[in-house]
mmCIF file of C-alpha atoms in Angstrom:
data_model
loop_
_atom_site.group_PDB
_atom_site.id
_atom_site.type_symbol
_atom_site.label_atom_id
_atom_site.label_comp_id
_atom_site.label_asym_id
_atom_site.label_seq_id
_atom_site.Cartn_x
_atom_site.Cartn_y
_atom_site.Cartn_z
ATOM 1 C CA UNK A 1 0.000 0.000 0.000
ATOM 2 C CA UNK A 2 1.402 3.408 -0.958
ATOM 3 C CA UNK A 3 1.931 6.116 1.635
ATOM 4 C CA UNK A 4 -0.748 8.724 2.139
ATOM 5 C CA UNK A 5 -0.029 12.426 2.461
ATOM 6 C CA UNK A 6 -1.673 12.119 5.887
ATOM 7 C CA UNK A 7 1.294 10.052 7.069
ATOM 8 C CA UNK A 8 3.499 13.097 6.583
ATOM 9 C CA UNK A 9 1.361 15.902 7.940
ATOM 10 C CA UNK A 10 0.018 14.292 11.115
ATOM 11 C CA UNK A 11 -0.508 17.113 13.574
ATOM 12 C CA UNK A 12 -0.118 15.069 16.768
ATOM 13 C CA UNK A 13 3.361 14.036 17.805
ATOM 14 C CA UNK A 14 1.896 11.055 19.701
ATOM 15 C CA UNK A 15 1.068 9.575 16.282
ATOM 16 C CA UNK A 16 4.740 9.559 15.256
ATOM 17 C CA UNK A 17 7.278 6.874 16.115
ATOM 18 C CA UNK A 18 10.856 7.681 17.103
ATOM 19 C CA UNK A 19 12.117 7.368 13.517
ATOM 20 C CA UNK A 20 9.629 9.958 12.273
ATOM 21 C CA UNK A 21 10.302 12.231 15.257
ATOM 22 C CA UNK A 22 13.975 12.336 14.286
ATOM 23 C CA UNK A 23 13.111 12.838 10.624
ATOM 24 C CA UNK A 24 10.469 15.556 11.084
ATOM 25 C CA UNK A 25 11.896 17.550 13.986
ATOM 26 C CA UNK A 26 12.974 21.046 12.963
ATOM 27 C CA UNK A 27 15.388 22.504 15.455
ATOM 28 C CA UNK A 28 14.610 26.089 16.240
ATOM 29 C CA UNK A 29 16.211 26.877 19.571
ATOM 30 C CA UNK A 30 18.856 24.427 20.731
ATOM 31 C CA UNK A 31 18.968 26.098 24.144
ATOM 32 C CA UNK A 32 15.559 24.601 25.005
ATOM 33 C CA UNK A 33 16.789 21.072 24.325
ATOM 34 C CA UNK A 34 19.870 21.780 26.432
ATOM 35 C CA UNK A 35 17.679 22.935 29.310
ATOM 36 C CA UNK A 36 15.377 19.930 29.029
ATOM 37 C CA UNK A 37 18.399 17.689 29.557
ATOM 38 C CA UNK A 38 20.227 19.640 32.281
ATOM 39 C CA UNK A 39 20.044 19.213 36.072
ATOM 40 C CA UNK A 40 17.384 21.883 36.668
ATOM 41 C CA UNK A 41 13.639 21.425 37.187
ATOM 42 C CA UNK A 42 11.572 23.024 34.398
ATOM 43 C CA UNK A 43 7.958 23.715 33.512
ATOM 44 C CA UNK A 44 7.632 23.645 29.718
ATOM 45 C CA UNK A 45 4.693 26.004 29.296
ATOM 46 C CA UNK A 46 2.733 26.364 26.067
ATOM 47 C CA UNK A 47 -0.718 26.133 24.520
ATOM 48 C CA UNK A 48 -2.022 22.950 22.939
ATOM 49 C CA UNK A 49 -0.345 22.087 19.633
ATOM 50 C CA UNK A 50 2.556 24.499 20.052
ATOM 51 C CA UNK A 51 5.161 21.713 19.986
ATOM 52 C CA UNK A 52 5.868 20.719 23.608
ATOM 53 C CA UNK A 53 5.649 16.975 22.971
ATOM 54 C CA UNK A 54 7.821 17.157 19.852
ATOM 55 C CA UNK A 55 10.426 19.144 21.777
ATOM 56 C CA UNK A 56 10.424 16.675 24.673
ATOM 57 C CA UNK A 57 10.666 13.630 22.436
ATOM 58 C CA UNK A 58 13.402 15.177 20.319
ATOM 59 C CA UNK A 59 15.315 15.919 23.528
ATOM 60 C CA UNK A 60 14.887 12.321 24.657
ATOM 61 C CA UNK A 61 16.206 10.967 21.337
ATOM 62 C CA UNK A 62 19.166 13.348 21.395
ATOM 63 C CA UNK A 63 20.061 12.177 24.886
ATOM 64 C CA UNK A 64 19.686 8.519 23.866
ATOM 65 C CA UNK A 65 22.126 9.031 21.019
ATOM 66 C CA UNK A 66 24.626 10.641 23.386
ATOM 67 C CA UNK A 67 24.226 8.143 26.230
ATOM 68 C CA UNK A 68 27.675 6.666 25.599
ATOM 69 C CA UNK A 69 29.223 10.073 26.254
ATOM 70 C CA UNK A 70 27.400 11.222 29.391
ATOM 71 C CA UNK A 71 25.326 8.295 30.799
ATOM 72 C CA UNK A 72 22.217 10.477 31.150
ATOM 73 C CA UNK A 73 19.061 8.345 31.105
ATOM 74 C CA UNK A 74 16.155 10.249 29.463
ATOM 75 C CA UNK A 75 12.702 8.952 30.360
ATOM 76 C CA UNK A 76 9.628 10.332 28.576
ATOM 77 C CA UNK A 77 6.392 9.662 30.464
ATOM 78 C CA UNK A 78 2.880 10.430 29.228
ATOM 79 C CA UNK A 79 0.037 10.368 31.746
ATOM 80 C CA UNK A 80 -3.418 9.228 30.732
ATOM 81 C CA UNK A 81 -6.411 7.517 32.355
ATOM 82 C CA UNK A 82 -5.786 9.394 35.606
ATOM 83 C CA UNK A 83 -9.404 10.434 36.112
ATOM 84 C CA UNK A 84 -10.572 6.829 36.585
ATOM 85 C CA UNK A 85 -8.345 6.475 39.627
ATOM 86 C CA UNK A 86 -10.610 8.879 41.498
ATOM 87 C CA UNK A 87 -13.239 6.129 41.613
ATOM 88 C CA UNK A 88 -11.152 4.515 44.375
ATOM 89 C CA UNK A 89 -12.352 5.887 47.716
ATOM 90 C CA UNK A 90 -9.733 7.185 50.137
ATOM 91 C CA UNK A 91 -10.558 5.820 53.594
ATOM 92 C CA UNK A 92 -7.013 5.901 54.975
ATOM 93 C CA UNK A 93 -4.131 8.274 54.371
ATOM 94 C CA UNK A 94 -1.563 5.477 54.241
ATOM 95 C CA UNK A 95 -1.907 4.676 50.510
ATOM 96 C CA UNK A 96 -2.753 7.187 47.773
ATOM 97 C CA UNK A 97 -3.955 5.441 44.558
ATOM 98 C CA UNK A 98 -3.047 8.404 42.357
ATOM 99 C CA UNK A 99 0.528 8.600 43.641
ATOM 100 C CA UNK A 100 0.875 4.808 43.439
ATOM 101 C CA UNK A 101 -0.220 4.976 39.811
ATOM 102 C CA UNK A 102 2.029 7.957 39.040
ATOM 103 C CA UNK A 103 5.111 6.324 40.544
ATOM 104 C CA UNK A 104 4.242 2.987 38.937
ATOM 105 C CA UNK A 105 4.034 4.612 35.494
ATOM 106 C CA UNK A 106 7.372 6.356 35.992
ATOM 107 C CA UNK A 107 9.049 3.160 37.216
ATOM 108 C CA UNK A 108 7.619 1.200 34.274
ATOM 109 C CA UNK A 109 9.004 3.668 31.719
ATOM 110 C CA UNK A 110 12.336 3.953 33.562
ATOM 111 C CA UNK A 111 12.975 0.204 33.565
ATOM 112 C CA UNK A 112 12.065 -0.110 29.893
ATOM 113 C CA UNK A 113 14.276 2.826 28.900
ATOM 114 C CA UNK A 114 17.206 1.543 30.954
ATOM 115 C CA UNK A 115 17.156 -1.817 29.188
ATOM 116 C CA UNK A 116 16.698 -0.161 25.794
ATOM 117 C CA UNK A 117 19.693 2.139 26.221
ATOM 118 C CA UNK A 118 21.918 -0.030 28.419
ATOM 119 C CA UNK A 119 21.090 -3.711 27.725
ATOM 120 C CA UNK A 120 24.255 -4.847 29.533
ATOM 121 C CA UNK A 121 22.593 -3.901 32.814
ATOM 122 C CA UNK A 122 19.855 -6.507 32.424
ATOM 123 C CA UNK A 123 21.556 -9.224 34.518
ATOM 124 C CA UNK A 124 21.944 -7.040 37.606
ATOM 125 C CA UNK A 125 18.511 -5.567 37.053
ATOM 126 C CA UNK A 126 16.960 -9.037 36.815
ATOM 127 C CA UNK A 127 18.437 -9.956 40.209
ATOM 128 C CA UNK A 128 17.129 -6.743 41.722
ATOM 129 C CA UNK A 129 13.626 -7.182 40.299
ATOM 130 C CA UNK A 130 13.537 -10.863 41.269
ATOM 131 C CA UNK A 131 14.001 -9.778 44.888
ATOM 132 C CA UNK A 132 11.488 -6.939 44.589
ATOM 133 C CA UNK A 133 8.734 -9.036 43.039
ATOM 134 C CA UNK A 134 9.595 -12.056 45.197
ATOM 135 C CA UNK A 135 9.698 -14.512 42.297
ATOM 136 C CA UNK A 136 12.474 -16.848 41.033
ATOM 137 C CA UNK A 137 15.187 -15.244 38.920
ATOM 138 C CA UNK A 138 14.167 -15.270 35.272
ATOM 139 C CA UNK A 139 15.913 -14.547 31.988
ATOM 140 C CA UNK A 140 12.633 -13.068 30.825
ATOM 141 C CA UNK A 141 12.875 -9.419 31.837
ATOM 142 C CA UNK A 142 9.367 -8.815 30.493
ATOM 143 C CA UNK A 143 7.969 -10.988 33.289
ATOM 144 C CA UNK A 144 8.692 -8.261 35.855
ATOM 145 C CA UNK A 145 7.508 -5.510 33.543
ATOM 146 C CA UNK A 146 4.209 -7.312 33.006
ATOM 147 C CA UNK A 147 3.643 -7.662 36.761
ATOM 148 C CA UNK A 148 4.206 -3.940 37.242
ATOM 149 C CA UNK A 149 2.027 -3.052 34.249
ATOM 150 C CA UNK A 150 -0.785 -5.282 35.535
ATOM 151 C CA UNK A 151 -0.785 -3.360 38.813
ATOM 152 C CA UNK A 152 -0.868 -0.045 36.932
ATOM 153 C CA UNK A 153 -3.848 -1.319 34.930
ATOM 154 C CA UNK A 154 -5.671 -2.299 38.131
ATOM 155 C CA UNK A 155 -5.296 1.266 39.377
ATOM 156 C CA UNK A 156 -6.342 2.744 36.026
ATOM 157 C CA UNK A 157 -9.566 0.753 35.909
ATOM 158 C CA UNK A 158 -10.549 2.193 39.276
ATOM 159 C CA UNK A 159 -12.709 -0.833 40.075
ATOM 160 C CA UNK A 160 -11.324 -1.213 43.609
ATOM 161 C CA UNK A 161 -13.772 0.027 46.223
ATOM 162 C CA UNK A 162 -11.274 1.784 48.481
ATOM 163 C CA UNK A 163 -7.538 2.259 48.944
ATOM 164 C CA UNK A 164 -7.252 -0.219 51.829
ATOM 165 C CA UNK A 165 -7.556 -2.987 49.219
ATOM 166 C CA UNK A 166 -4.589 -1.863 47.130
ATOM 167 C CA UNK A 167 -2.093 -4.049 49.005
ATOM 168 C CA UNK A 168 -4.079 -7.112 47.951
ATOM 169 C CA UNK A 169 -3.461 -6.276 44.290
ATOM 170 C CA UNK A 170 0.198 -5.243 44.571
ATOM 171 C CA UNK A 171 2.593 -7.821 43.060
ATOM 172 C CA UNK A 172 4.742 -7.856 46.212
ATOM 173 C CA UNK A 173 5.300 -6.325 49.626
ATOM 174 C CA UNK A 174 8.630 -4.884 48.494
ATOM 175 C CA UNK A 175 7.059 -3.091 45.522
ATOM 176 C CA UNK A 176 4.435 -1.652 47.859
ATOM 177 C CA UNK A 177 7.239 -0.256 50.016
ATOM 178 C CA UNK A 178 8.885 1.378 46.996
ATOM 179 C CA UNK A 179 5.597 2.939 45.865
ATOM 180 C CA UNK A 180 4.501 3.746 49.411
ATOM 181 C CA UNK A 181 5.461 7.425 49.282
ATOM 182 C CA UNK A 182 7.497 9.859 47.150
ATOM 183 C CA UNK A 183 10.559 9.662 49.416
ATOM 184 C CA UNK A 184 10.817 5.854 49.285
ATOM 185 C CA UNK A 185 10.338 6.023 45.518
ATOM 186 C CA UNK A 186 13.042 8.664 45.201
ATOM 187 C CA UNK A 187 15.421 6.536 47.305
ATOM 188 C CA UNK A 188 14.840 3.596 44.968
ATOM 189 C CA UNK A 189 15.479 5.741 41.894
ATOM 190 C CA UNK A 190 18.752 6.995 43.379
ATOM 191 C CA UNK A 191 19.771 3.412 44.102
ATOM 192 C CA UNK A 192 18.906 2.456 40.524
ATOM 193 C CA UNK A 193 20.991 5.362 39.204
ATOM 194 C CA UNK A 194 23.970 4.426 41.370
ATOM 195 C CA UNK A 195 23.862 0.688 40.633
ATOM 196 C CA UNK A 196 23.708 1.285 36.879
ATOM 197 C CA UNK A 197 26.434 3.940 36.821
ATOM 198 C CA UNK A 198 24.169 6.666 35.470
ATOM 199 C CA UNK A 199 25.214 10.290 35.783
ATOM 200 C CA UNK A 200 21.557 11.248 36.241
ATOM 201 C CA UNK A 201 18.021 10.545 35.094
ATOM 202 C CA UNK A 202 15.971 13.186 33.293
ATOM 203 C CA UNK A 203 12.194 12.757 33.464
ATOM 204 C CA UNK A 204 10.186 14.399 30.692
ATOM 205 C CA UNK A 205 6.611 14.455 31.984
ATOM 206 C CA UNK A 206 4.261 15.033 29.066
ATOM 207 C CA UNK A 207 0.468 15.294 29.103
ATOM 208 C CA UNK A 208 0.800 16.003 32.808
ATOM 209 C CA UNK A 209 -1.154 18.859 34.333
ATOM 210 C CA UNK A 210 -3.970 19.186 31.796
ATOM 211 C CA UNK A 211 -5.063 15.513 31.982
ATOM 212 C CA UNK A 212 -5.129 15.539 35.784
ATOM 213 C CA UNK A 213 -8.074 16.701 37.846
ATOM 214 C CA UNK A 214 -7.642 19.803 39.984
ATOM 215 C CA UNK A 215 -6.743 17.827 43.127
ATOM 216 C CA UNK A 216 -4.462 15.470 41.188
ATOM 217 C CA UNK A 217 -2.518 18.442 39.811
ATOM 218 C CA UNK A 218 -1.707 19.618 43.333
ATOM 219 C CA UNK A 219 -0.558 16.134 44.355
ATOM 220 C CA UNK A 220 1.535 15.771 41.200
ATOM 221 C CA UNK A 221 3.463 19.004 41.646
ATOM 222 C CA UNK A 222 4.083 18.319 45.323
ATOM 223 C CA UNK A 223 5.483 14.953 44.191
ATOM 224 C CA UNK A 224 7.435 16.709 41.398
ATOM 225 C CA UNK A 225 9.071 18.944 44.012
ATOM 226 C CA UNK A 226 9.960 15.962 46.235
ATOM 227 C CA UNK A 227 11.951 14.270 43.453
ATOM 228 C CA UNK A 228 14.406 17.159 43.152
ATOM 229 C CA UNK A 229 17.983 15.909 43.426
ATOM 230 C CA UNK A 230 21.316 16.474 41.601
ATOM 231 C CA UNK A 231 20.821 12.990 40.119
ATOM 232 C CA UNK A 232 17.152 13.463 39.169
ATOM 233 C CA UNK A 233 15.910 16.264 36.911
ATOM 234 C CA UNK A 234 12.184 16.653 36.246
ATOM 235 C CA UNK A 235 10.580 18.598 33.406
ATOM 236 C CA UNK A 236 6.798 18.873 33.006
ATOM 237 C CA UNK A 237 4.720 20.139 30.088
ATOM 238 C CA UNK A 238 1.939 22.459 31.274
ATOM 239 C CA UNK A 239 -0.716 24.757 29.840
ATOM 240 C CA UNK A 240 -0.529 28.474 30.708
ATOM 241 C CA UNK A 241 -2.994 29.849 33.229
ATOM 242 C CA UNK A 242 -4.992 26.710 34.062
ATOM 243 C CA UNK A 243 -2.631 24.561 36.142
ATOM 244 C CA UNK A 244 -3.134 24.088 39.883
ATOM 245 C CA UNK A 245 0.339 23.877 41.416
ATOM 246 C CA UNK A 246 -0.975 23.798 44.973
ATOM 247 C CA UNK A 247 0.211 25.631 48.055
ATOM 248 C CA UNK A 248 3.475 23.681 48.390
ATOM 249 C CA UNK A 249 4.856 24.389 44.916
ATOM 250 C CA UNK A 250 6.163 27.747 43.750
ATOM 251 C CA UNK A 251 6.801 28.430 40.075
ATOM 252 C CA UNK A 252 10.179 29.973 39.432
ATOM 253 C CA UNK A 253 11.472 28.664 42.754
ATOM 254 C CA UNK A 254 10.711 24.925 42.681
ATOM 255 C CA UNK A 255 10.911 24.818 38.887
ATOM 256 C CA UNK A 256 11.996 27.369 36.325
ATOM 257 C CA UNK A 257 9.649 28.310 33.495
ATOM 258 C CA UNK A 258 10.436 27.609 29.873
ATOM 259 C CA UNK A 259 7.864 29.025 27.459
ATOM 260 C CA UNK A 260 7.015 27.701 23.994
ATOM 261 C CA UNK A 261 4.852 30.016 21.911
ATOM 262 C CA UNK A 262 4.204 31.179 18.349
ATOM 263 C CA UNK A 263 2.828 34.393 16.907
ATOM 264 C CA UNK A 264 1.556 34.974 13.342
ATOM 265 C CA UNK A 265 2.993 38.486 13.644
ATOM 266 C CA UNK A 266 6.522 37.161 14.036
ATOM 267 C CA UNK A 267 8.525 36.611 10.865
ATOM 268 C CA UNK A 268 10.754 34.134 12.707
ATOM 269 C CA UNK A 269 7.709 32.106 13.804
ATOM 270 C CA UNK A 270 6.102 31.995 10.363
ATOM 271 C CA UNK A 271 9.438 30.970 8.855
ATOM 272 C CA UNK A 272 9.689 28.182 11.431
ATOM 273 C CA UNK A 273 6.224 26.869 10.506
ATOM 274 C CA UNK A 274 7.134 27.107 6.846
ATOM 275 C CA UNK A 275 10.221 24.972 7.445
ATOM 276 C CA UNK A 276 8.139 22.307 9.223
ATOM 277 C CA UNK A 277 5.605 22.117 6.380
ATOM 278 C CA UNK A 278 8.352 22.196 3.764
ATOM 279 C CA UNK A 279 10.250 19.344 5.363
ATOM 280 C CA UNK A 280 7.213 17.081 5.591
ATOM 281 C CA UNK A 281 5.781 17.793 2.151
ATOM 282 C CA UNK A 282 9.147 17.356 0.446
ATOM 283 C CA UNK A 283 9.542 14.047 2.259
ATOM 284 C CA UNK A 284 6.261 12.903 0.711
ATOM 285 C CA UNK A 285 6.505 14.429 -2.761
ATOM 286 C CA UNK A 286 8.457 17.558 -3.661
ATOM 287 C CA UNK A 287 5.852 18.418 -6.292
ATOM 288 C CA UNK A 288 3.339 19.180 -3.516
ATOM 289 C CA UNK A 289 5.707 21.684 -1.952
ATOM 290 C CA UNK A 290 6.525 23.296 -5.290
ATOM 291 C CA UNK A 291 2.834 23.814 -6.014
ATOM 292 C CA UNK A 292 2.083 25.159 -2.546
ATOM 293 C CA UNK A 293 5.080 27.498 -2.376
ATOM 294 C CA UNK A 294 4.415 28.955 -5.820
ATOM 295 C CA UNK A 295 1.656 31.068 -4.279
ATOM 296 C CA UNK A 296 2.779 32.998 -1.198
ATOM 297 C CA UNK A 297 -0.790 34.055 -0.387
ATOM 298 C CA UNK A 298 -1.796 30.397 -0.040
ATOM 299 C CA UNK A 299 1.177 29.793 2.237
ATOM 300 C CA UNK A 300 0.280 32.758 4.434
ATOM 301 C CA UNK A 301 -3.324 31.569 4.721
ATOM 302 C CA UNK A 302 -2.103 28.130 5.746
ATOM 303 C CA UNK A 303 0.200 29.610 8.394
ATOM 304 C CA UNK A 304 -2.565 31.725 9.896
ATOM 305 C CA UNK A 305 -4.848 28.663 10.132
ATOM 306 C CA UNK A 306 -2.104 26.790 11.959
ATOM 307 C CA UNK A 307 -1.635 29.621 14.431
#
């Protein structure tokens, strides 16, 4: 089957695999990528469709390619299905289903990324996970990943009546201890970083604030603040003006702000959009670009519709 033009002008980065991300990404401001991979905490602020996900994924791929030089582990995490978790009643403050789910998702993506980038670490990691999940040592790394993912799915379905029942669904007592609270989770991450000789881990939290409920947003950013460490750098994509950071999180202090925005009145911005369209259309069929670019009025109309 021949390719469709739609394969080249998809407007959602989530629809693109890593190969297409690398092929389609148009670098505009390298300083943003540098900041997304440094040791600071950042809020990547921008309206929907402005390019936050593309920027985060491009940063992740750049870091992957340079892993042999600096041993920085980039972990991109997208949060979805968080609303369902609120079906689980909170009758005790000892276990928070939302935080369990959040930490479980992060751990799941971290383990997968570690094996993808540093496959030589799998033997030591297998021994560690065998002890955590309290099952015999296995050459099948996916066995542990599946157990963790099954627990995440239980939380996502939200079919548990209340949070006192969560321990019955956890794969092991040790995993429950790791996911018990942000500090125990952070301690485990630091141990993972040390044991695998990583210089640091960079978390790129996408689809974060705007898919969470108001109360979940406050919990997330309190958790975000707790993870701060020279070995752990967190970056979160947020929408301007609608995010609830809560009373324990201060923008600019607990995380610096990094804005992504376009304006149809800016020649630099319209040129940037033109380069994106040009790259994708030429990849499909250069004749399409030649026809489109032959009429500057058509191009300008297209740019204004995008903005």
